[in-house]
PDB file of C-alpha atoms in Angstrom:
ATOM      1  CA  MET Z   1     145.155 112.570  56.598  1.00 50.00           C
ATOM      2  CA  PRO Z   2     146.562 111.381  53.264  1.00 45.00           C
ATOM      3  CA  PRO Z   3     146.144 113.770  50.314  1.00 48.00           C
ATOM      4  CA  VAL Z   4     143.200 113.093  48.051  1.00 50.00           C
ATOM      5  CA  ALA Z   5     144.068 113.441  44.361  1.00 53.00           C
ATOM      6  CA  ASP Z   6     141.515 114.493  41.743  1.00 88.00           C
ATOM      7  CA  SER Z   7     138.857 115.093  44.387  1.00 92.00           C
ATOM      8  CA  ARG Z   8     136.262 116.346  41.908  1.00 93.00           C
ATOM      9  CA  GLU Z   9     136.600 113.205  39.792  1.00 94.00           C
ATOM     10  CA  ILE Z  10     136.308 111.016  42.902  1.00 95.00           C
ATOM     11  CA  ILE Z  11     133.099 112.810  43.860  1.00 97.00           C
ATOM     12  CA  ALA Z  12     131.557 112.628  40.382  1.00 95.00           C
ATOM     13  CA  ARG Z  13     132.377 108.918  40.032  1.00 95.00           C
ATOM     14  CA  ARG Z  14     130.779 108.132  43.381  1.00 97.00           C
ATOM     15  CA  VAL Z  15     127.658 110.202  42.717  1.00 97.00           C
ATOM     16  CA  ALA Z  16     127.176 108.365  39.412  1.00 96.00           C
ATOM     17  CA  ARG Z  17     126.690 105.152  41.401  1.00 96.00           C
ATOM     18  CA  GLU Z  18     123.584 106.661  43.020  1.00 97.00           C
ATOM     19  CA  LEU Z  19     121.752 106.930  39.689  1.00 97.00           C
ATOM     20  CA  HIS Z  20     119.575 104.270  38.064  1.00 95.00           C
ATOM     21  CA  ASP Z  21     118.151 103.492  34.642  1.00 95.00           C
ATOM     22  CA  GLY Z  22     115.197 105.585  33.574  1.00 95.00           C
ATOM     23  CA  GLN Z  23     115.610 108.386  36.085  1.00 97.00           C
ATOM     24  CA  TYR Z  24     115.032 112.031  35.224  1.00 97.00           C
ATOM     25  CA  VAL Z  25     118.008 113.914  36.654  1.00 97.00           C
ATOM     26  CA  ASN Z  26     118.849 117.598  36.969  1.00 96.00           C
ATOM     27  CA  LEU Z  27     122.523 118.570  37.284  1.00 93.00           C
ATOM     28  CA  GLY Z  28     123.635 121.747  39.007  1.00 90.00           C
ATOM     29  CA  ILE Z  29     126.324 124.017  37.618  1.00 87.00           C
ATOM     30  CA  GLY Z  30     129.950 122.990  38.075  1.00 87.00           C
ATOM     31  CA  LEU Z  31     131.009 119.600  39.424  1.00 91.00           C
ATOM     32  CA  PRO Z  32     127.598 117.887  39.001  1.00 93.00           C
ATOM     33  CA  THR Z  33     127.683 118.344  35.217  1.00 89.00           C
ATOM     34  CA  SER Z  34     130.559 115.834  34.970  1.00 89.00           C
ATOM     35  CA  VAL Z  35     128.594 112.998  36.638  1.00 92.00           C
ATOM     36  CA  PRO Z  36     127.232 111.515  33.348  1.00 87.00           C
ATOM     37  CA  ASN Z  37     130.818 110.932  32.187  1.00 86.00           C
ATOM     38  CA  TYR Z  38     131.067 108.147  34.773  1.00 92.00           C
ATOM     39  CA  LEU Z  39     127.809 106.305  34.115  1.00 90.00           C
ATOM     40  CA  PRO Z  40     127.960 102.744  32.737  1.00 89.00           C
ATOM     41  CA  PRO Z  41     127.599 102.818  28.929  1.00 85.00           C
ATOM     42  CA  ASP Z  42     124.429 100.712  29.088  1.00 90.00           C
ATOM     43  CA  MET Z  43     122.681 102.967  31.616  1.00 91.00           C
ATOM     44  CA  GLU Z  44     120.119 105.440  30.351  1.00 91.00           C
ATOM     45  CA  ILE Z  45     119.192 108.476  32.393  1.00 94.00           C
ATOM     46  CA  ILE Z  46     117.427 111.557  31.066  1.00 95.00           C
ATOM     47  CA  VAL Z  47     119.208 114.770  32.049  1.00 94.00           C
ATOM     48  CA  GLN Z  48     116.964 117.805  32.348  1.00 95.00           C
ATOM     49  CA  SER Z  49     118.264 121.363  32.249  1.00 92.00           C
ATOM     50  CA  GLU Z  50     116.023 124.089  33.616  1.00 90.00           C
ATOM     51  CA  ASN Z  51     116.591 126.282  30.569  1.00 91.00           C
ATOM     52  CA  GLY Z  52     114.282 123.883  28.708  1.00 92.00           C
ATOM     53  CA  MET Z  53     116.442 121.011  27.394  1.00 94.00           C
ATOM     54  CA  LEU Z  54     115.416 117.427  28.115  1.00 95.00           C
ATOM     55  CA  GLY Z  55     118.010 114.902  26.987  1.00 93.00           C
ATOM     56  CA  VAL Z  56     121.316 116.661  27.692  1.00 91.00           C
ATOM     57  CA  GLY Z  57     124.345 114.763  26.428  1.00 88.00           C
ATOM     58  CA  GLN Z  58     128.027 115.050  27.262  1.00 84.00           C
ATOM     59  CA  TYR Z  59     130.254 118.009  26.442  1.00 87.00           C
ATOM     60  CA  PRO Z  60     131.101 118.285  22.727  1.00 90.00           C
ATOM     61  CA  TYR Z  61     134.576 117.686  21.320  1.00 91.00           C
ATOM     62  CA  GLU Z  62     136.590 120.788  20.543  1.00 93.00           C
ATOM     63  CA  GLY Z  63     135.511 122.195  17.204  1.00 94.00           C
ATOM     64  CA  GLU Z  64     132.089 120.504  17.344  1.00 94.00           C
ATOM     65  CA  GLU Z  65     130.407 122.991  19.685  1.00 94.00           C
ATOM     66  CA  ASP Z  66     127.009 124.409  18.771  1.00 94.00           C
ATOM     67  CA  ALA Z  67     126.419 127.736  20.521  1.00 93.00           C
ATOM     68  CA  ASP Z  68     122.648 127.136  20.425  1.00 93.00           C
ATOM     69  CA  ILE Z  69     122.856 123.921  22.452  1.00 94.00           C
ATOM     70  CA  ILE Z  70     123.660 124.912  26.024  1.00 92.00           C
ATOM     71  CA  ASN Z  71     122.820 123.848  29.561  1.00 88.00           C
ATOM     72  CA  ALA Z  72     121.617 126.090  32.378  1.00 85.00           C
ATOM     73  CA  GLY Z  73     125.209 127.122  33.077  1.00 83.00           C
ATOM     74  CA  LYS Z  74     125.544 128.388  29.481  1.00 87.00           C
ATOM     75  CA  GLU Z  75     128.030 125.616  28.659  1.00 91.00           C
ATOM     76  CA  THR Z  76     127.817 124.006  25.229  1.00 92.00           C
ATOM     77  CA  VAL Z  77     126.569 120.427  25.427  1.00 92.00           C
ATOM     78  CA  THR Z  78     125.394 117.733  23.036  1.00 92.00           C
ATOM     79  CA  GLU Z  79     121.905 116.395  22.511  1.00 92.00           C
ATOM     80  CA  LEU Z  80     120.981 112.727  22.776  1.00 90.00           C
ATOM     81  CA  PRO Z  81     118.611 110.944  20.363  1.00 90.00           C
ATOM     82  CA  GLY Z  82     115.093 111.998  21.296  1.00 92.00           C
ATOM     83  CA  THR Z  83     116.146 115.260  22.942  1.00 95.00           C
ATOM     84  CA  SER Z  84     113.297 117.728  23.256  1.00 95.00           C
ATOM     85  CA  TYR Z  85     113.124 121.459  23.940  1.00 95.00           C
ATOM     86  CA  VAL Z  86     110.447 123.287  25.896  1.00 94.00           C
ATOM     87  CA  SER Z  87     109.926 126.767  27.258  1.00 94.00           C
ATOM     88  CA  SER Z  88     111.450 127.781  30.564  1.00 90.00           C
ATOM     89  CA  ALA Z  89     107.929 127.870  32.012  1.00 93.00           C
ATOM     90  CA  ALA Z  90     107.268 124.255  30.991  1.00 95.00           C
ATOM     91  CA  SER Z  91     110.682 123.219  32.290  1.00 94.00           C
ATOM     92  CA  PHE Z  92     109.982 124.695  35.707  1.00 94.00           C
ATOM     93  CA  GLY Z  93     106.533 123.137  35.616  1.00 95.00           C
ATOM     94  CA  MET Z  94     108.274 119.772  35.350  1.00 95.00           C
ATOM     95  CA  ILE Z  95     110.503 120.637  38.312  1.00 95.00           C
ATOM     96  CA  ARG Z  96     107.765 122.113  40.491  1.00 95.00           C
ATOM     97  CA  GLY Z  97     105.399 119.289  39.597  1.00 95.00           C
ATOM     98  CA  GLY Z  98     107.666 116.698  41.208  1.00 95.00           C
ATOM     99  CA  HIS Z  99     108.758 115.002  37.985  1.00 96.00           C
ATOM    100  CA  ILE Z 100     112.526 115.158  38.654  1.00 97.00           C
ATOM    101  CA  ASP Z 101     113.760 111.997  40.356  1.00 98.00           C
ATOM    102  CA  VAL Z 102     117.157 113.331  41.441  1.00 98.00           C
ATOM    103  CA  THR Z 103     118.856 116.700  41.510  1.00 97.00           C
ATOM    104  CA  ILE Z 104     122.618 116.876  42.074  1.00 97.00           C
ATOM    105  CA  LEU Z 105     123.862 120.207  43.388  1.00 96.00           C
ATOM    106  CA  GLY Z 106     127.041 121.764  44.665  1.00 94.00           C
ATOM    107  CA  ALA Z 107     127.036 123.486  48.046  1.00 95.00           C
ATOM    108  CA  LEU Z 108     128.755 126.119  50.110  1.00 95.00           C
ATOM    109  CA  GLN Z 109     127.391 124.596  53.322  1.00 97.00           C
ATOM    110  CA  VAL Z 110     125.190 121.710  54.455  1.00 98.00           C
ATOM    111  CA  ASP Z 111     124.159 121.098  58.044  1.00 98.00           C
ATOM    112  CA  GLU Z 112     123.065 118.154  60.162  1.00 97.00           C
ATOM    113  CA  LYS Z 113     119.386 118.953  59.567  1.00 97.00           C
ATOM    114  CA  GLY Z 114     119.779 118.703  55.795  1.00 98.00           C
ATOM    115  CA  ASN Z 115     119.619 122.469  55.321  1.00 98.00           C
ATOM    116  CA  LEU Z 116     121.412 123.676  52.205  1.00 97.00           C
ATOM    117  CA  ALA Z 117     123.242 126.935  51.452  1.00 95.00           C
ATOM    118  CA  ASN Z 118     124.585 127.087  47.918  1.00 92.00           C
ATOM    119  CA  TRP Z 119     123.816 130.414  46.309  1.00 86.00           C
ATOM    120  CA  GLY Z 120     125.335 133.412  48.058  1.00 79.00           C
ATOM    121  CA  ILE Z 121     127.944 134.797  50.430  1.00 77.00           C
ATOM    122  CA  PRO Z 122     126.994 138.087  52.129  1.00 74.00           C
ATOM    123  CA  GLY Z 123     129.249 140.918  51.011  1.00 71.00           C
ATOM    124  CA  LYS Z 124     130.051 139.324  47.668  1.00 77.00           C
ATOM    125  CA  MET Z 125     128.269 139.847  44.367  1.00 68.00           C
ATOM    126  CA  LEU Z 126     125.027 137.899  44.372  1.00 67.00           C
ATOM    127  CA  LYS Z 127     123.497 136.651  41.145  1.00 70.00           C
ATOM    128  CA  GLY Z 128     120.509 135.025  42.837  1.00 71.00           C
ATOM    129  CA  MET Z 129     119.864 131.360  43.491  1.00 73.00           C
ATOM    130  CA  GLY Z 130     118.566 130.577  40.010  1.00 77.00           C
ATOM    131  CA  GLY Z 131     116.542 127.373  39.846  1.00 85.00           C
ATOM    132  CA  ALA Z 132     118.095 125.804  42.948  1.00 91.00           C
ATOM    133  CA  MET Z 133     115.222 126.772  45.255  1.00 92.00           C
ATOM    134  CA  ASP Z 134     112.700 125.127  42.931  1.00 94.00           C
ATOM    135  CA  LEU Z 135     114.880 122.047  42.480  1.00 95.00           C
ATOM    136  CA  VAL Z 136     115.360 121.311  46.171  1.00 96.00           C
ATOM    137  CA  ALA Z 137     111.640 121.791  46.763  1.00 94.00           C
ATOM    138  CA  GLY Z 138     110.460 119.759  43.766  1.00 95.00           C
ATOM    139  CA  ALA Z 139     112.953 116.935  43.225  1.00 97.00           C
ATOM    140  CA  LYS Z 140     112.280 113.582  44.877  1.00 97.00           C
ATOM    141  CA  ARG Z 141     115.906 113.199  45.974  1.00 98.00           C
ATOM    142  CA  VAL Z 142     118.586 115.851  46.556  1.00 98.00           C
ATOM    143  CA  ILE Z 143     122.247 114.841  46.418  1.00 98.00           C
ATOM    144  CA  VAL Z 144     124.957 117.336  47.321  1.00 98.00           C
ATOM    145  CA  ALA Z 145     128.256 116.812  45.494  1.00 97.00           C
ATOM    146  CA  MET Z 146     130.997 118.977  46.979  1.00 97.00           C
ATOM    147  CA  GLU Z 147     134.532 119.023  48.306  1.00 96.00           C
ATOM    148  CA  HIS Z 148     134.549 118.339  52.034  1.00 98.00           C
ATOM    149  CA  THR Z 149     136.193 121.590  53.130  1.00 97.00           C
ATOM    150  CA  THR Z 150     136.743 125.142  51.930  1.00 95.00           C
ATOM    151  CA  LYS Z 151     140.021 126.245  50.353  1.00 92.00           C
ATOM    152  CA  GLU Z 152     141.041 127.310  53.873  1.00 94.00           C
ATOM    153  CA  ASN Z 153     140.342 123.745  55.118  1.00 94.00           C
ATOM    154  CA  LYS Z 154     137.288 124.863  57.108  1.00 96.00           C
ATOM    155  CA  PRO Z 155     134.315 122.484  57.416  1.00 97.00           C
ATOM    156  CA  LYS Z 156     131.484 122.840  54.931  1.00 98.00           C
ATOM    157  CA  ILE Z 157     129.361 120.290  56.819  1.00 98.00           C
ATOM    158  CA  LEU Z 158     128.166 122.187  59.863  1.00 98.00           C
ATOM    159  CA  LYS Z 159     125.901 121.873  62.861  1.00 98.00           C
ATOM    160  CA  ARG Z 160     124.005 124.837  61.463  1.00 98.00           C
ATOM    161  CA  CYS Z 161     124.434 126.707  58.187  1.00 97.00           C
ATOM    162  CA  THR Z 162     125.574 130.311  58.570  1.00 96.00           C
ATOM    163  CA  LEU Z 163     125.052 131.405  54.952  1.00 94.00           C
ATOM    164  CA  PRO Z 164     121.694 132.248  53.297  1.00 92.00           C
ATOM    165  CA  LEU Z 165     119.688 129.071  52.862  1.00 95.00           C
ATOM    166  CA  THR Z 166     118.500 127.609  49.587  1.00 94.00           C
ATOM    167  CA  GLY Z 167     116.225 125.078  51.269  1.00 96.00           C
ATOM    168  CA  VAL Z 168     115.371 123.778  54.736  1.00 97.00           C
ATOM    169  CA  GLY Z 169     115.669 120.047  55.442  1.00 97.00           C
ATOM    170  CA  VAL Z 170     116.000 119.210  51.753  1.00 98.00           C
ATOM    171  CA  VAL Z 171     119.286 117.269  51.434  1.00 98.00           C
ATOM    172  CA  HIS Z 172     119.170 113.471  51.390  1.00 98.00           C
ATOM    173  CA  LEU Z 173     122.793 112.557  50.675  1.00 98.00           C
ATOM    174  CA  ILE Z 174     126.196 114.296  50.779  1.00 98.00           C
ATOM    175  CA  VAL Z 175     129.041 112.971  48.639  1.00 98.00           C
ATOM    176  CA  THR Z 176     132.561 114.360  49.109  1.00 98.00           C
ATOM    177  CA  GLU Z 177     136.039 113.154  48.208  1.00 97.00           C
ATOM    178  CA  LEU Z 178     136.302 111.730  51.735  1.00 97.00           C
ATOM    179  CA  ALA Z 179     132.954 110.119  52.450  1.00 98.00           C
ATOM    180  CA  VAL Z 180     129.328 109.435  51.661  1.00 98.00           C
ATOM    181  CA  ILE Z 181     127.041 110.813  54.365  1.00 98.00           C
ATOM    182  CA  GLU Z 182     123.283 110.289  54.653  1.00 98.00           C
ATOM    183  CA  VAL Z 183     120.988 112.838  56.267  1.00 98.00           C
ATOM    184  CA  THR Z 184     118.603 111.054  58.646  1.00 97.00           C
ATOM    185  CA  PRO Z 185     116.074 112.247  61.261  1.00 95.00           C
ATOM    186  CA  GLN Z 186     118.637 111.248  63.895  1.00 94.00           C
ATOM    187  CA  GLY Z 187     121.448 113.256  62.316  1.00 95.00           C
ATOM    188  CA  LEU Z 188     124.229 112.569  59.847  1.00 98.00           C
ATOM    189  CA  LEU Z 189     125.070 108.927  59.176  1.00 98.00           C
ATOM    190  CA  LEU Z 190     128.421 107.948  57.685  1.00 98.00           C
ATOM    191  CA  ARG Z 191     127.627 105.429  54.970  1.00 97.00           C
ATOM    192  CA  GLU Z 192     130.995 105.026  53.309  1.00 97.00           C
ATOM    193  CA  LEU Z 193     134.644 106.116  53.518  1.00 97.00           C
ATOM    194  CA  SER Z 194     136.873 106.725  50.528  1.00 96.00           C
ATOM    195  CA  PRO Z 195     139.867 104.373  50.195  1.00 94.00           C
ATOM    196  CA  GLY Z 196     142.661 105.315  52.594  1.00 93.00           C
ATOM    197  CA  ILE Z 197     140.404 107.595  54.655  1.00 96.00           C
ATOM    198  CA  THR Z 198     139.482 106.884  58.282  1.00 96.00           C
ATOM    199  CA  LEU Z 199     136.522 107.964  60.388  1.00 97.00           C
ATOM    200  CA  GLU Z 200     138.913 110.144  62.392  1.00 97.00           C
ATOM    201  CA  ASP Z 201     140.069 111.876  59.194  1.00 97.00           C
ATOM    202  CA  VAL Z 202     136.497 112.751  58.265  1.00 98.00           C
ATOM    203  CA  GLN Z 203     135.376 113.743  61.758  1.00 98.00           C
ATOM    204  CA  LYS Z 204     138.272 116.212  62.092  1.00 97.00           C
ATOM    205  CA  VAL Z 205     136.880 118.271  59.210  1.00 98.00           C
ATOM    206  CA  THR Z 206     133.167 117.757  59.976  1.00 98.00           C
ATOM    207  CA  GLU Z 207     131.487 119.901  62.628  1.00 98.00           C
ATOM    208  CA  PRO Z 208     128.581 117.593  63.644  1.00 97.00           C
ATOM    209  CA  THR Z 209     129.293 114.182  65.166  1.00 97.00           C
ATOM    210  CA  LEU Z 210     128.784 111.495  62.522  1.00 97.00           C
ATOM    211  CA  GLY Z 211     126.780 108.381  63.313  1.00 95.00           C
ATOM    212  CA  THR Z 212     128.155 105.075  62.107  1.00 91.00           C
ATOM    213  CA  SER Z 213     125.239 102.662  62.470  1.00 74.00           C
TER     214      SER Z 213
END
């Protein structure tokens, strides 16, 4: 399989194509926070952060950071015109009330049933799953943005998750540097291959058999 350069950028660019004008979007910590950098300049989405910020902008330029303006990952961000701030309780009310159109999350594992594990590895320090459990239960659409394999080149897309679950049957779409895969009642459906990547390349590092039609 040919090497894939800048895999995180490839993933973020492709996930950005799944978003549409006017959507309320929650971005998980890490890779998902870079997705807005790749949106068309004329597209308007409203990024919600569960710490109570509605209208999250891009990262600030060096020297322009405001320590009071942070996202849920405690990273400094900018605010867009019309940004509003609410309590954590009101923010989670928005999430639990089904008012988030899309949540984009990283993952440790996803399986063919759309189960998601993204918060803990037994034996390692656990900080808790944060707002992820609420997000996968409350958002209308859940997109996983992750690299296709572990650092040891082991599959992260499995027949069955082996790590503690965040949600059961919650994932709608998986975007990696190799492929775009849809979770369907019949199993995982390969929707798209990255340039230079073949079905055989993807299947070698994916535990479940991928459907192609």
